[in-house]
């Protein structure tokens, strides 16, 4: 059971750091609160949907910004969607970067949009990695017979 | 609760639809979640292209819809519902990630019960459900449509129980936007 204890400590520390460093905000905690024995995979399901959705949106954004004549309205609608879903999941840094990207869209500043899109992508892949780590730790704890500590 | 509180949730975002569905279920509501205003009209029996006998029309107590949706916005859906003799009494709540006062005003003027700024929290949903149930039990005086009754924005903090009544509510930071003269 010492192994479980170790994993649990690791999870608490890791989770804490995600919030302190602003990768996740309280919306993610809201989602965690919605998970229970009747819906033990709720967070995993939402996060998986977010990943699927995000890959599509990032792809669409890249394509839209590569056109000869860029349709900034279309780009903006994709960013709006991405901002929405990242906000719903609590991916704070991604959301904030989307806000910047939107303002460059409004200015129709292609160069800035392209640069900012790279930053959005970066933030997304970082939080994706962190969420996968978090969920993996939780899974390991459960598989080792422990319970996942809820971090307030 | 004596009977099921049935909510129709409308949102084109997969993520948001999943979240709102869970929020509603946790609040002891029955949920039907659809991905577009068009689909919502179908299940409500307002779709002119199909005869009513093709669908078992849903009986809903509340419609909660995203504002920004492709093809038909939540605002347009609101107008259709409020313009329908059959369905105008059903409370409609608008959800939006954008906190734009003119948009809020427009929705409230059109008859929306509430304008929730996303991300929607559990406390918003519980408050909403309790408010509407209270309204049903004690219907207010009929008021002119353009003067929306302002629902006191008081709710307990997140994690409140399902048995919350309005009386002991503590005021939080209001998410709801009031109509403002511009």
mmCIF file with all atom_site columns, N, CA and C in Angstrom, chain B residues 1 123 125-135 137-138 151-157 160-171:
data_model
loop_
_atom_site.group_PDB
_atom_site.id
_atom_site.type_symbol
_atom_site.label_atom_id
_atom_site.label_alt_id
_atom_site.label_comp_id
_atom_site.label_asym_id
_atom_site.label_entity_id
_atom_site.label_seq_id
_atom_site.pdbx_PDB_ins_code
_atom_site.Cartn_x
_atom_site.Cartn_y
_atom_site.Cartn_z
_atom_site.occupancy
_atom_site.B_iso_or_equiv
_atom_site.pdbx_formal_charge
_atom_site.auth_seq_id
_atom_site.auth_comp_id
_atom_site.auth_asym_id
_atom_site.auth_atom_id
_atom_site.pdbx_PDB_model_num
ATOM 1   N N  . UNK B 1 1   ? -38.135 15.100 -5.734  1.00 0.00 ? 1   UNK B N  1
ATOM 2   C CA . UNK B 1 1   ? -39.043 15.869 -6.601  1.00 0.00 ? 1   UNK B CA 1
ATOM 3   C C  . UNK B 1 1   ? -40.201 15.001 -7.038  1.00 0.00 ? 1   UNK B C  1
ATOM 4   N N  . UNK B 1 123 ? -23.676 25.408 -9.581  1.00 0.00 ? 123 UNK B N  1
ATOM 5   C CA . UNK B 1 123 ? -24.528 26.312 -8.787  1.00 0.00 ? 123 UNK B CA 1
ATOM 6   C C  . UNK B 1 123 ? -25.516 27.069 -9.688  1.00 0.00 ? 123 UNK B C  1
ATOM 7   N N  . UNK B 1 125 ? -26.920 25.888 -12.435 1.00 0.00 ? 125 UNK B N  1
ATOM 8   C CA . UNK B 1 125 ? -27.953 24.932 -12.843 1.00 0.00 ? 125 UNK B CA 1
ATOM 9   C C  . UNK B 1 125 ? -28.930 24.660 -11.706 1.00 0.00 ? 125 UNK B C  1
ATOM 10  N N  . UNK B 1 126 ? -28.390 24.478 -10.517 1.00 0.00 ? 126 UNK B N  1
ATOM 11  C CA . UNK B 1 126 ? -29.249 24.193 -9.356  1.00 0.00 ? 126 UNK B CA 1
ATOM 12  C C  . UNK B 1 126 ? -30.164 25.384 -9.072  1.00 0.00 ? 126 UNK B C  1
ATOM 13  N N  . UNK B 1 127 ? -29.604 26.557 -9.135  1.00 0.00 ? 127 UNK B N  1
ATOM 14  C CA . UNK B 1 127 ? -30.346 27.794 -8.913  1.00 0.00 ? 127 UNK B CA 1
ATOM 15  C C  . UNK B 1 127 ? -31.469 27.940 -9.927  1.00 0.00 ? 127 UNK B C  1
ATOM 16  N N  . UNK B 1 128 ? -31.130 27.655 -11.173 1.00 0.00 ? 128 UNK B N  1
ATOM 17  C CA . UNK B 1 128 ? -32.078 27.734 -12.286 1.00 0.00 ? 128 UNK B CA 1
ATOM 18  C C  . UNK B 1 128 ? -33.251 26.802 -12.078 1.00 0.00 ? 128 UNK B C  1
ATOM 19  N N  . UNK B 1 129 ? -32.923 25.579 -11.776 1.00 0.00 ? 129 UNK B N  1
ATOM 20  C CA . UNK B 1 129 ? -33.945 24.551 -11.587 1.00 0.00 ? 129 UNK B CA 1
ATOM 21  C C  . UNK B 1 129 ? -34.855 24.928 -10.423 1.00 0.00 ? 129 UNK B C  1
ATOM 22  N N  . UNK B 1 130 ? -34.254 25.338 -9.317  1.00 0.00 ? 130 UNK B N  1
ATOM 23  C CA . UNK B 1 130 ? -35.033 25.708 -8.133  1.00 0.00 ? 130 UNK B CA 1
ATOM 24  C C  . UNK B 1 130 ? -35.930 26.899 -8.417  1.00 0.00 ? 130 UNK B C  1
ATOM 25  N N  . UNK B 1 131 ? -35.398 27.872 -9.134  1.00 0.00 ? 131 UNK B N  1
ATOM 26  C CA . UNK B 1 131 ? -36.165 29.064 -9.475  1.00 0.00 ? 131 UNK B CA 1
ATOM 27  C C  . UNK B 1 131 ? -37.378 28.702 -10.313 1.00 0.00 ? 131 UNK B C  1
ATOM 28  N N  . UNK B 1 132 ? -37.170 27.873 -11.322 1.00 0.00 ? 132 UNK B N  1
ATOM 29  C CA . UNK B 1 132 ? -38.273 27.529 -12.219 1.00 0.00 ? 132 UNK B CA 1
ATOM 30  C C  . UNK B 1 132 ? -39.308 26.675 -11.507 1.00 0.00 ? 132 UNK B C  1
ATOM 31  N N  . UNK B 1 133 ? -38.841 25.793 -10.647 1.00 0.00 ? 133 UNK B N  1
ATOM 32  C CA . UNK B 1 133 ? -39.785 24.969 -9.879  1.00 0.00 ? 133 UNK B CA 1
ATOM 33  C C  . UNK B 1 133 ? -40.609 25.849 -8.948  1.00 0.00 ? 133 UNK B C  1
ATOM 34  N N  . UNK B 1 134 ? -39.973 26.837 -8.350  1.00 0.00 ? 134 UNK B N  1
ATOM 35  C CA . UNK B 1 134 ? -40.674 27.766 -7.463  1.00 0.00 ? 134 UNK B CA 1
ATOM 36  C C  . UNK B 1 134 ? -41.706 28.563 -8.252  1.00 0.00 ? 134 UNK B C  1
ATOM 37  N N  . UNK B 1 135 ? -41.316 28.986 -9.434  1.00 0.00 ? 135 UNK B N  1
ATOM 38  C CA . UNK B 1 135 ? -42.233 29.735 -10.302 1.00 0.00 ? 135 UNK B CA 1
ATOM 39  C C  . UNK B 1 135 ? -43.464 28.914 -10.642 1.00 0.00 ? 135 UNK B C  1
ATOM 40  N N  . UNK B 1 137 ? -44.723 26.492 -8.892  1.00 0.00 ? 137 UNK B N  1
ATOM 41  C CA . UNK B 1 137 ? -45.543 26.286 -7.693  1.00 0.00 ? 137 UNK B CA 1
ATOM 42  C C  . UNK B 1 137 ? -46.296 27.562 -7.333  1.00 0.00 ? 137 UNK B C  1
ATOM 43  N N  . UNK B 1 138 ? -45.606 28.708 -7.528  1.00 0.00 ? 138 UNK B N  1
ATOM 44  C CA . UNK B 1 138 ? -46.230 29.998 -7.207  1.00 0.00 ? 138 UNK B CA 1
ATOM 45  C C  . UNK B 1 138 ? -46.096 30.906 -8.401  1.00 0.00 ? 138 UNK B C  1
ATOM 46  N N  . UNK B 1 151 ? -34.591 38.146 -11.590 1.00 0.00 ? 151 UNK B N  1
ATOM 47  C CA . UNK B 1 151 ? -34.433 37.073 -10.622 1.00 0.00 ? 151 UNK B CA 1
ATOM 48  C C  . UNK B 1 151 ? -33.260 37.444 -9.742  1.00 0.00 ? 151 UNK B C  1
ATOM 49  N N  . UNK B 1 152 ? -33.498 37.460 -8.458  1.00 0.00 ? 152 UNK B N  1
ATOM 50  C CA . UNK B 1 152 ? -32.445 37.795 -7.516  1.00 0.00 ? 152 UNK B CA 1
ATOM 51  C C  . UNK B 1 152 ? -31.306 36.825 -7.689  1.00 0.00 ? 152 UNK B C  1
ATOM 52  N N  . UNK B 1 153 ? -30.135 37.357 -7.968  1.00 0.00 ? 153 UNK B N  1
ATOM 53  C CA . UNK B 1 153 ? -29.017 36.480 -8.233  1.00 0.00 ? 153 UNK B CA 1
ATOM 54  C C  . UNK B 1 153 ? -28.338 36.101 -6.938  1.00 0.00 ? 153 UNK B C  1
ATOM 55  N N  . UNK B 1 154 ? -28.955 35.153 -6.264  1.00 0.00 ? 154 UNK B N  1
ATOM 56  C CA . UNK B 1 154 ? -28.348 34.690 -5.026  1.00 0.00 ? 154 UNK B CA 1
ATOM 57  C C  . UNK B 1 154 ? -28.233 33.203 -5.119  1.00 0.00 ? 154 UNK B C  1
ATOM 58  N N  . UNK B 1 155 ? -27.098 32.696 -4.840  1.00 0.00 ? 155 UNK B N  1
ATOM 59  C CA . UNK B 1 155 ? -26.995 31.240 -4.830  1.00 0.00 ? 155 UNK B CA 1
ATOM 60  C C  . UNK B 1 155 ? -25.914 30.830 -3.866  1.00 0.00 ? 155 UNK B C  1
ATOM 61  N N  . UNK B 1 156 ? -26.045 29.659 -3.328  1.00 0.00 ? 156 UNK B N  1
ATOM 62  C CA . UNK B 1 156 ? -24.973 29.175 -2.458  1.00 0.00 ? 156 UNK B CA 1
ATOM 63  C C  . UNK B 1 156 ? -23.727 28.918 -3.273  1.00 0.00 ? 156 UNK B C  1
ATOM 64  N N  . UNK B 1 157 ? -22.636 28.703 -2.614  1.00 0.00 ? 157 UNK B N  1
ATOM 65  C CA . UNK B 1 157 ? -21.398 28.415 -3.335  1.00 0.00 ? 157 UNK B CA 1
ATOM 66  C C  . UNK B 1 157 ? -21.484 27.057 -3.995  1.00 0.00 ? 157 UNK B C  1
ATOM 67  N N  . UNK B 1 160 ? -23.495 23.005 -3.536  1.00 0.00 ? 160 UNK B N  1
ATOM 68  C CA . UNK B 1 160 ? -24.747 23.037 -2.771  1.00 0.00 ? 160 UNK B CA 1
ATOM 69  C C  . UNK B 1 160 ? -25.542 21.776 -3.042  1.00 0.00 ? 160 UNK B C  1
ATOM 70  N N  . UNK B 1 161 ? -26.397 21.446 -2.126  1.00 0.00 ? 161 UNK B N  1
ATOM 71  C CA . UNK B 1 161 ? -27.157 20.198 -2.257  1.00 0.00 ? 161 UNK B CA 1
ATOM 72  C C  . UNK B 1 161 ? -28.368 20.403 -3.146  1.00 0.00 ? 161 UNK B C  1
ATOM 73  N N  . UNK B 1 162 ? -28.931 19.326 -3.572  1.00 0.00 ? 162 UNK B N  1
ATOM 74  C CA . UNK B 1 162 ? -30.069 19.376 -4.487  1.00 0.00 ? 162 UNK B CA 1
ATOM 75  C C  . UNK B 1 162 ? -31.322 19.888 -3.799  1.00 0.00 ? 162 UNK B C  1
ATOM 76  N N  . UNK B 1 163 ? -31.328 19.910 -2.469  1.00 0.00 ? 163 UNK B N  1
ATOM 77  C CA . UNK B 1 163 ? -32.554 20.316 -1.781  1.00 0.00 ? 163 UNK B CA 1
ATOM 78  C C  . UNK B 1 163 ? -32.565 21.804 -1.471  1.00 0.00 ? 163 UNK B C  1
ATOM 79  N N  . UNK B 1 164 ? -31.693 22.558 -2.118  1.00 0.00 ? 164 UNK B N  1
ATOM 80  C CA . UNK B 1 164 ? -31.621 23.999 -1.864  1.00 0.00 ? 164 UNK B CA 1
ATOM 81  C C  . UNK B 1 164 ? -32.954 24.689 -2.130  1.00 0.00 ? 164 UNK B C  1
ATOM 82  N N  . UNK B 1 165 ? -33.366 25.537 -1.210  1.00 0.00 ? 165 UNK B N  1
ATOM 83  C CA . UNK B 1 165 ? -34.519 26.384 -1.482  1.00 0.00 ? 165 UNK B CA 1
ATOM 84  C C  . UNK B 1 165 ? -33.991 27.802 -1.586  1.00 0.00 ? 165 UNK B C  1
ATOM 85  N N  . UNK B 1 166 ? -34.815 28.712 -2.029  1.00 0.00 ? 166 UNK B N  1
ATOM 86  C CA . UNK B 1 166 ? -34.311 30.063 -2.284  1.00 0.00 ? 166 UNK B CA 1
ATOM 87  C C  . UNK B 1 166 ? -34.051 30.860 -1.017  1.00 0.00 ? 166 UNK B C  1
ATOM 88  N N  . UNK B 1 167 ? -34.637 30.436 0.104   1.00 0.00 ? 167 UNK B N  1
ATOM 89  C CA . UNK B 1 167 ? -34.645 31.312 1.274   1.00 0.00 ? 167 UNK B CA 1
ATOM 90  C C  . UNK B 1 167 ? -33.320 31.589 1.926   1.00 0.00 ? 167 UNK B C  1
ATOM 91  N N  . UNK B 1 168 ? -32.470 30.606 1.981   1.00 0.00 ? 168 UNK B N  1
ATOM 92  C CA . UNK B 1 168 ? -31.248 30.800 2.751   1.00 0.00 ? 168 UNK B CA 1
ATOM 93  C C  . UNK B 1 168 ? -30.062 31.130 1.856   1.00 0.00 ? 168 UNK B C  1
ATOM 94  N N  . UNK B 1 169 ? -30.347 31.596 0.650   1.00 0.00 ? 169 UNK B N  1
ATOM 95  C CA . UNK B 1 169 ? -29.266 31.801 -0.316  1.00 0.00 ? 169 UNK B CA 1
ATOM 96  C C  . UNK B 1 169 ? -28.408 32.992 0.055   1.00 0.00 ? 169 UNK B C  1
ATOM 97  N N  . UNK B 1 170 ? -27.149 32.822 -0.156  1.00 0.00 ? 170 UNK B N  1
ATOM 98  C CA . UNK B 1 170 ? -26.211 33.915 0.078   1.00 0.00 ? 170 UNK B CA 1
ATOM 99  C C  . UNK B 1 170 ? -25.801 34.524 -1.245  1.00 0.00 ? 170 UNK B C  1
ATOM 100 N N  . UNK B 1 171 ? -25.664 35.823 -1.311  1.00 0.00 ? 171 UNK B N  1
ATOM 101 C CA . UNK B 1 171 ? -25.327 36.432 -2.595  1.00 0.00 ? 171 UNK B CA 1
ATOM 102 C C  . UNK B 1 171 ? -23.881 36.168 -2.995  1.00 0.00 ? 171 UNK B C  1
#
